[in-house]
Tab-separated table of C-alpha atoms in Angstrom:
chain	number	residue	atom	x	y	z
A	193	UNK	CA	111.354	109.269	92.844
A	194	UNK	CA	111.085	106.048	94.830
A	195	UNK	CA	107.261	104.320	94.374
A	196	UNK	CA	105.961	105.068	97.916
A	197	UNK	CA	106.797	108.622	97.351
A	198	UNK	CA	104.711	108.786	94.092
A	199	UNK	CA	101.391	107.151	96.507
A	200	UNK	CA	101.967	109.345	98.737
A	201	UNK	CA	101.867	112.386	96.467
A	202	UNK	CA	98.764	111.222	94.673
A	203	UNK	CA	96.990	110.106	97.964
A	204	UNK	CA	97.806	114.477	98.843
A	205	UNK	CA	97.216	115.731	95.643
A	206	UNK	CA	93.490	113.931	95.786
A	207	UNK	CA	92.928	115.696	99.444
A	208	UNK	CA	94.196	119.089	98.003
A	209	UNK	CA	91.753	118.792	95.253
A	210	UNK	CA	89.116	117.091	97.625
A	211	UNK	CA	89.480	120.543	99.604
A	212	UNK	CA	89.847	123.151	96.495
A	213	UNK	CA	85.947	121.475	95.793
A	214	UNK	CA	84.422	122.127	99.244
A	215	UNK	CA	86.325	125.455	98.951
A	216	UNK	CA	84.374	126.099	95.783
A	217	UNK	CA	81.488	125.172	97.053
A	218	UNK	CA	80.887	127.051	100.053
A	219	UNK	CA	81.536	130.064	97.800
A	220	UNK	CA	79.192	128.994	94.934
A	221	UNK	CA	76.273	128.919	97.837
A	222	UNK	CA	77.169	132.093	99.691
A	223	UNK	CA	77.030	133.384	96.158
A	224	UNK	CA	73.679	132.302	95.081
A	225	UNK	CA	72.231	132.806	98.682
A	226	UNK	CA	69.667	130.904	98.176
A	227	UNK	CA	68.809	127.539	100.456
A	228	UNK	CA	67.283	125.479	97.701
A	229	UNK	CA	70.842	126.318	95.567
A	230	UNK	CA	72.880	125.320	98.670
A	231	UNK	CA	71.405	122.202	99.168
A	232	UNK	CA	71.724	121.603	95.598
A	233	UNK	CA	75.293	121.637	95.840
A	234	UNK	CA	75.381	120.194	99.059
A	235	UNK	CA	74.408	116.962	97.365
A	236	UNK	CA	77.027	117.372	94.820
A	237	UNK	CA	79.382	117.237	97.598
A	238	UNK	CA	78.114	114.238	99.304
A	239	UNK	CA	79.211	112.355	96.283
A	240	UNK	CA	82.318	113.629	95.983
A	241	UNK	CA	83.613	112.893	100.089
A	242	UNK	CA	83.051	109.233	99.891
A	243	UNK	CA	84.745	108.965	96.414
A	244	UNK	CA	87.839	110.899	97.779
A	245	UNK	CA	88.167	108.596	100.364
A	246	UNK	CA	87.699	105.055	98.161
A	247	UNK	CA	90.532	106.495	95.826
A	248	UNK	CA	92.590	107.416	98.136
A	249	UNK	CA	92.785	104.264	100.331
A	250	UNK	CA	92.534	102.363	96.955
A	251	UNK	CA	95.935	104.224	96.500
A	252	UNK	CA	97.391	103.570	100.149
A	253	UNK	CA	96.224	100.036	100.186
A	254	UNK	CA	98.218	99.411	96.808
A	255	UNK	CA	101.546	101.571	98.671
A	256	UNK	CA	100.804	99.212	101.624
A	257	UNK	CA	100.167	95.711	99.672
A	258	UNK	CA	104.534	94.662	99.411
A	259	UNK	CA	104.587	95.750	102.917
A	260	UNK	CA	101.520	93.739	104.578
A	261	UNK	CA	99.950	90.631	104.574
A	262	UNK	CA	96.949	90.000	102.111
A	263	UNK	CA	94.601	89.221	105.164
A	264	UNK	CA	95.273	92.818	106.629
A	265	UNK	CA	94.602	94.469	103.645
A	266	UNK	CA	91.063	92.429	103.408
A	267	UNK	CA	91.216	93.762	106.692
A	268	UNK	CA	91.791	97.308	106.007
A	269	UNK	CA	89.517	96.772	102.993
A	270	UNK	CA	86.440	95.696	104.829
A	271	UNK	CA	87.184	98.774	107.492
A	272	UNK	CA	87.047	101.071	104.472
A	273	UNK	CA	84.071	99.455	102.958
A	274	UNK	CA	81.996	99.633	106.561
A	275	UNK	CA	82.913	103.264	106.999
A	276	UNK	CA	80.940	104.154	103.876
A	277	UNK	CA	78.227	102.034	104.940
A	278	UNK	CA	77.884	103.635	108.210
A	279	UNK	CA	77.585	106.702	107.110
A	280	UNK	CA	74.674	106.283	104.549
């Protein structure tokens, strides 16, 4: 299987497993019903989004570095690194 195939896989497999834990988690807090529980776990989750997406543009940046120029992946980079700070 050629390289970029293997990144790409990975970068989807992440995304599935991404979704399998928000799947899980909306179940775990109709489950325990509770508001204090759900916010619990809503936490949880907020960790998990942002880590998703750092490993998985780690992983397209490192498909995409024979391809592009170092200063557009810097580039790409920083746009990665601002999203998370926008959205603390």
């Amino acid at each position: 299987m050629p390289e970029e195939a293997k990144i790409v896989r990975a970068m989807a497999l992440l995304r599935v497993l991404s979704a399998s834990i928000e799947i899980t988690a909306a179940y775990l807090m109709v489950r325990f019903g509770r508001v204090d529980q759900a916010m619990r776990i809503n936490g949880l989750l907020g960790m998990v989004g942002p880590s998703v997406l750092v490993l998985v543009s780690v992983l397209g940046l490192a498909g995409l570095s024979a391809q592009l120029p170092w200063t557009r992946l810097g580039i790409i980079a920083c746009g990665v690194a601002l999203i998370l700070l926008g959205v603390r």
